Amino acid sequence: MIEKGRISALQMWIMLYPTVIATDIITVPAISIKYAGRDLWLSTIWASLVGFLVVYVIDRLNKLYPGQTFIQYCEHILGVLPGKFLGLIYLFYFLFAEGIILREYAEFVNEAFLSHTPSFVIVGGLVFVCACAVRGGVEVIGRSAQSFFALFIITIFLVVLFLLPDLHVRHMFPILAHGIMPTIKGAFVSQSWYCQVFLGAFFLPYVVDRAKGKKWGMITVLFIMLNLLMIKLTVLFLFGQEVTSMLTYPTMDAVRYASLADFIEHLDLFVMAVWVAGMFVKVSVYYYALVLGTAQWLKLSDHRPLVLPYGFLMILFTFWIAPSYQKLGEFIEKADIFEVTLLFTVIPVFLLPLSVLRKRMQGKGGQAS
């Protein structure tokens, strides 16, 4: 086994919490409200069902193929050549997804805070720190995520608490004024973030208490859903449907309103620091899955020599991915959502019954011999 480090089931799902929520809280309220309107909070609930499904699927696959990641057991389920080809598609998508994540990070930091700093400096700094974490292994990433987790949760609750006097519940009424279909369309957008818990398939082999993996996974998805529900309702109650739909980063705009008795203000800088920590974990998780998966795909004995070359490629993909942030946003809404759904939900769900059938056939073959 390439990776010698070990983490707990709780640590693994703490890593995946910011992987799902870091970019979601910044951009998805504005995207979801285009489809679901003031019922975007219902879309969040429907979308969470996909997260629960993906947790169940990767847990079952891990039990059928213990000690192996998704890249490895694809070859056992589909055969060597088809499994290799599918694994290559996933590895290329991880690299592509890193480009999207880093571009979103650079655009947001440039627009909100460091308008005169070159984007490659912003991206290069984050990639370098993440490269150090990935080279250190799964334990380094797990402990880093555990260190930031409490700060992330406290920040969300404090922002909502400080905004309470300015929130107006009337902005959510009437509920389902246009029927349930708009909420389902909004859920289809949001579920593409929930299904990122699929990345747990690359960490489960290194969990010491795998029996608790599904339990903590379900709890994490529920917790993510409640957090996103809180954030989206806060944005909706503060701005209303019309204003929210015109904002690019409604969550950060809401943070700028937050204050306590005109004494504690300007929380946006603190929130920004916490959000960068969450982005560090998210980029590191994708980075690690990419590097580890490539090493396993190539049958290498060590994944660390791949860290720096992939870091360089990630920086290049950040600027190759789209000519402008507007074009990137259009691509995410139209194409990337379908790609994520196919790779992180549809294919794993298809592979599970196929793997069960293959195990049964192998068992019958063994009994017959």
Short mmCIF file of N, CA, C and O in Angstrom, two decimals, residues 3-8 11 14-15 128-148 203 206 277 280-281 284-285 288 303-304:
data_model
loop_
_atom_site.label_atom_id
_atom_site.label_comp_id
_atom_site.label_asym_id
_atom_site.label_seq_id
_atom_site.Cartn_x
_atom_site.Cartn_y
_atom_site.Cartn_z
N GLU A 3 0.21 4.53 0.67
CA GLU A 3 0.03 5.41 1.82
C GLU A 3 0.16 4.62 3.12
O GLU A 3 -0.53 3.61 3.31
N LYS A 4 1.05 5.06 4.00
CA LYS A 4 1.26 4.39 5.28
C LYS A 4 0.49 5.05 6.42
O LYS A 4 0.35 4.46 7.50
N GLY A 5 0.02 6.27 6.21
CA GLY A 5 -0.69 6.99 7.26
C GLY A 5 -2.08 6.44 7.50
O GLY A 5 -2.66 5.74 6.66
N ARG A 6 -2.65 6.78 8.67
CA ARG A 6 -3.99 6.34 9.03
C ARG A 6 -4.75 7.49 9.67
O ARG A 6 -4.18 8.33 10.37
N ILE A 7 -6.05 7.53 9.41
CA ILE A 7 -6.93 8.54 9.99
C ILE A 7 -8.17 7.84 10.53
O ILE A 7 -8.45 6.69 10.20
N SER A 8 -8.92 8.56 11.37
CA SER A 8 -10.17 8.02 11.87
C SER A 8 -11.30 8.34 10.89
O SER A 8 -11.16 9.21 10.02
N GLN A 11 -12.23 11.97 11.22
CA GLN A 11 -11.28 12.86 10.54
C GLN A 11 -11.53 12.89 9.04
O GLN A 11 -11.48 13.95 8.41
N ILE A 14 -14.57 14.96 8.37
CA ILE A 14 -14.28 16.37 8.64
C ILE A 14 -13.52 16.98 7.45
O ILE A 14 -13.72 18.15 7.10
N MET A 15 -12.66 16.18 6.81
CA MET A 15 -11.97 16.64 5.61
C MET A 15 -12.96 16.92 4.48
O MET A 15 -12.80 17.88 3.71
N PHE A 128 1.15 25.78 -3.43
CA PHE A 128 2.38 25.41 -2.74
C PHE A 128 2.08 24.85 -1.34
O PHE A 128 2.63 23.81 -0.95
N VAL A 129 1.20 25.52 -0.60
CA VAL A 129 0.84 25.04 0.75
C VAL A 129 0.16 23.68 0.66
O VAL A 129 0.44 22.77 1.46
N CYS A 130 -0.76 23.53 -0.31
CA CYS A 130 -1.46 22.26 -0.47
C CYS A 130 -0.49 21.15 -0.88
O CYS A 130 -0.64 19.99 -0.44
N ALA A 131 0.50 21.49 -1.71
CA ALA A 131 1.48 20.50 -2.13
C ALA A 131 2.27 19.97 -0.92
O ALA A 131 2.55 18.76 -0.84
N CYS A 132 2.59 20.85 0.00
CA CYS A 132 3.29 20.42 1.22
C CYS A 132 2.43 19.46 2.03
O CYS A 132 2.92 18.45 2.56
N ALA A 133 1.13 19.75 2.12
CA ALA A 133 0.22 18.88 2.87
C ALA A 133 0.06 17.53 2.19
O ALA A 133 0.09 16.48 2.84
N VAL A 134 -0.10 17.53 0.87
CA VAL A 134 -0.28 16.28 0.13
C VAL A 134 0.98 15.43 0.20
O VAL A 134 0.91 14.21 0.35
N ARG A 135 2.12 16.06 0.13
CA ARG A 135 3.38 15.31 0.24
C ARG A 135 3.51 14.70 1.63
O ARG A 135 4.09 13.62 1.81
N GLY A 136 2.97 15.39 2.64
CA GLY A 136 3.02 14.85 4.00
C GLY A 136 2.12 13.65 4.20
O GLY A 136 2.34 12.86 5.13
N GLY A 137 1.10 13.50 3.36
CA GLY A 137 0.24 12.32 3.45
C GLY A 137 -1.13 12.59 4.03
O GLY A 137 -1.46 13.72 4.41
N VAL A 138 -1.91 11.54 4.14
CA VAL A 138 -3.31 11.66 4.55
C VAL A 138 -3.45 12.15 5.99
O VAL A 138 -4.40 12.86 6.32
N GLU A 139 -2.50 11.81 6.84
CA GLU A 139 -2.59 12.24 8.24
C GLU A 139 -2.43 13.76 8.36
O GLU A 139 -3.11 14.40 9.18
N VAL A 140 -1.56 14.34 7.57
CA VAL A 140 -1.36 15.79 7.61
C VAL A 140 -2.63 16.51 7.17
O VAL A 140 -3.07 17.48 7.81
N ILE A 141 -3.24 16.05 6.09
CA ILE A 141 -4.48 16.67 5.61
C ILE A 141 -5.59 16.49 6.64
O ILE A 141 -6.35 17.42 6.93
N GLY A 142 -5.69 15.30 7.20
CA GLY A 142 -6.73 15.03 8.20
C GLY A 142 -6.61 15.89 9.44
O GLY A 142 -7.60 16.44 9.93
N ARG A 143 -5.40 16.03 9.95
CA ARG A 143 -5.20 16.86 11.15
C ARG A 143 -5.38 18.34 10.86
O ARG A 143 -5.88 19.10 11.71
N SER A 144 -5.00 18.78 9.66
CA SER A 144 -5.21 20.17 9.28
C SER A 144 -6.70 20.48 9.23
O SER A 144 -7.16 21.51 9.75
N ALA A 145 -7.47 19.60 8.61
CA ALA A 145 -8.92 19.80 8.52
C ALA A 145 -9.56 19.80 9.91
O ALA A 145 -10.45 20.61 10.20
N GLN A 146 -9.08 18.93 10.78
CA GLN A 146 -9.61 18.86 12.15
C GLN A 146 -9.33 20.15 12.91
O GLN A 146 -10.15 20.60 13.71
N SER A 147 -8.18 20.75 12.63
CA SER A 147 -7.82 22.00 13.32
C SER A 147 -8.73 23.15 12.92
O SER A 147 -9.06 24.01 13.73
N PHE A 148 -9.14 23.18 11.65
CA PHE A 148 -9.95 24.29 11.14
C PHE A 148 -11.45 24.08 11.33
O PHE A 148 -12.22 25.04 11.20
N PHE A 203 -10.14 7.71 0.51
CA PHE A 203 -9.63 7.81 1.87
C PHE A 203 -10.08 6.65 2.77
O PHE A 203 -9.42 6.37 3.77
N TYR A 206 -7.74 3.99 4.28
CA TYR A 206 -6.77 4.42 5.29
C TYR A 206 -7.44 4.81 6.59
O TYR A 206 -6.81 5.42 7.46
N ALA A 277 -8.96 28.84 4.65
CA ALA A 277 -8.60 27.58 5.30
C ALA A 277 -9.44 26.44 4.75
O ALA A 277 -8.94 25.33 4.51
N PHE A 280 -8.21 25.57 1.36
CA PHE A 280 -6.97 24.79 1.48
C PHE A 280 -7.29 23.31 1.63
O PHE A 280 -6.68 22.45 0.97
N VAL A 281 -8.27 22.99 2.48
CA VAL A 281 -8.64 21.59 2.68
C VAL A 281 -9.24 21.01 1.40
O VAL A 281 -8.92 19.89 1.00
N SER A 284 -6.62 20.43 -1.22
CA SER A 284 -5.74 19.34 -0.78
C SER A 284 -6.40 17.98 -0.98
O SER A 284 -5.73 17.01 -1.36
N VAL A 285 -7.70 17.89 -0.72
CA VAL A 285 -8.41 16.61 -0.88
C VAL A 285 -8.43 16.19 -2.34
O VAL A 285 -8.12 15.03 -2.67
N TYR A 288 -4.81 15.32 -3.38
CA TYR A 288 -4.37 14.02 -2.87
C TYR A 288 -5.00 12.88 -3.67
O TYR A 288 -4.31 11.91 -4.03
N HIS A 303 3.86 7.95 -4.18
CA HIS A 303 3.10 8.99 -4.88
C HIS A 303 3.75 10.37 -4.79
O HIS A 303 3.38 11.28 -5.53
N ARG A 304 4.73 10.53 -3.93
CA ARG A 304 5.29 11.86 -3.67
C ARG A 304 6.00 12.51 -4.86
O ARG A 304 5.93 13.73 -5.02
#
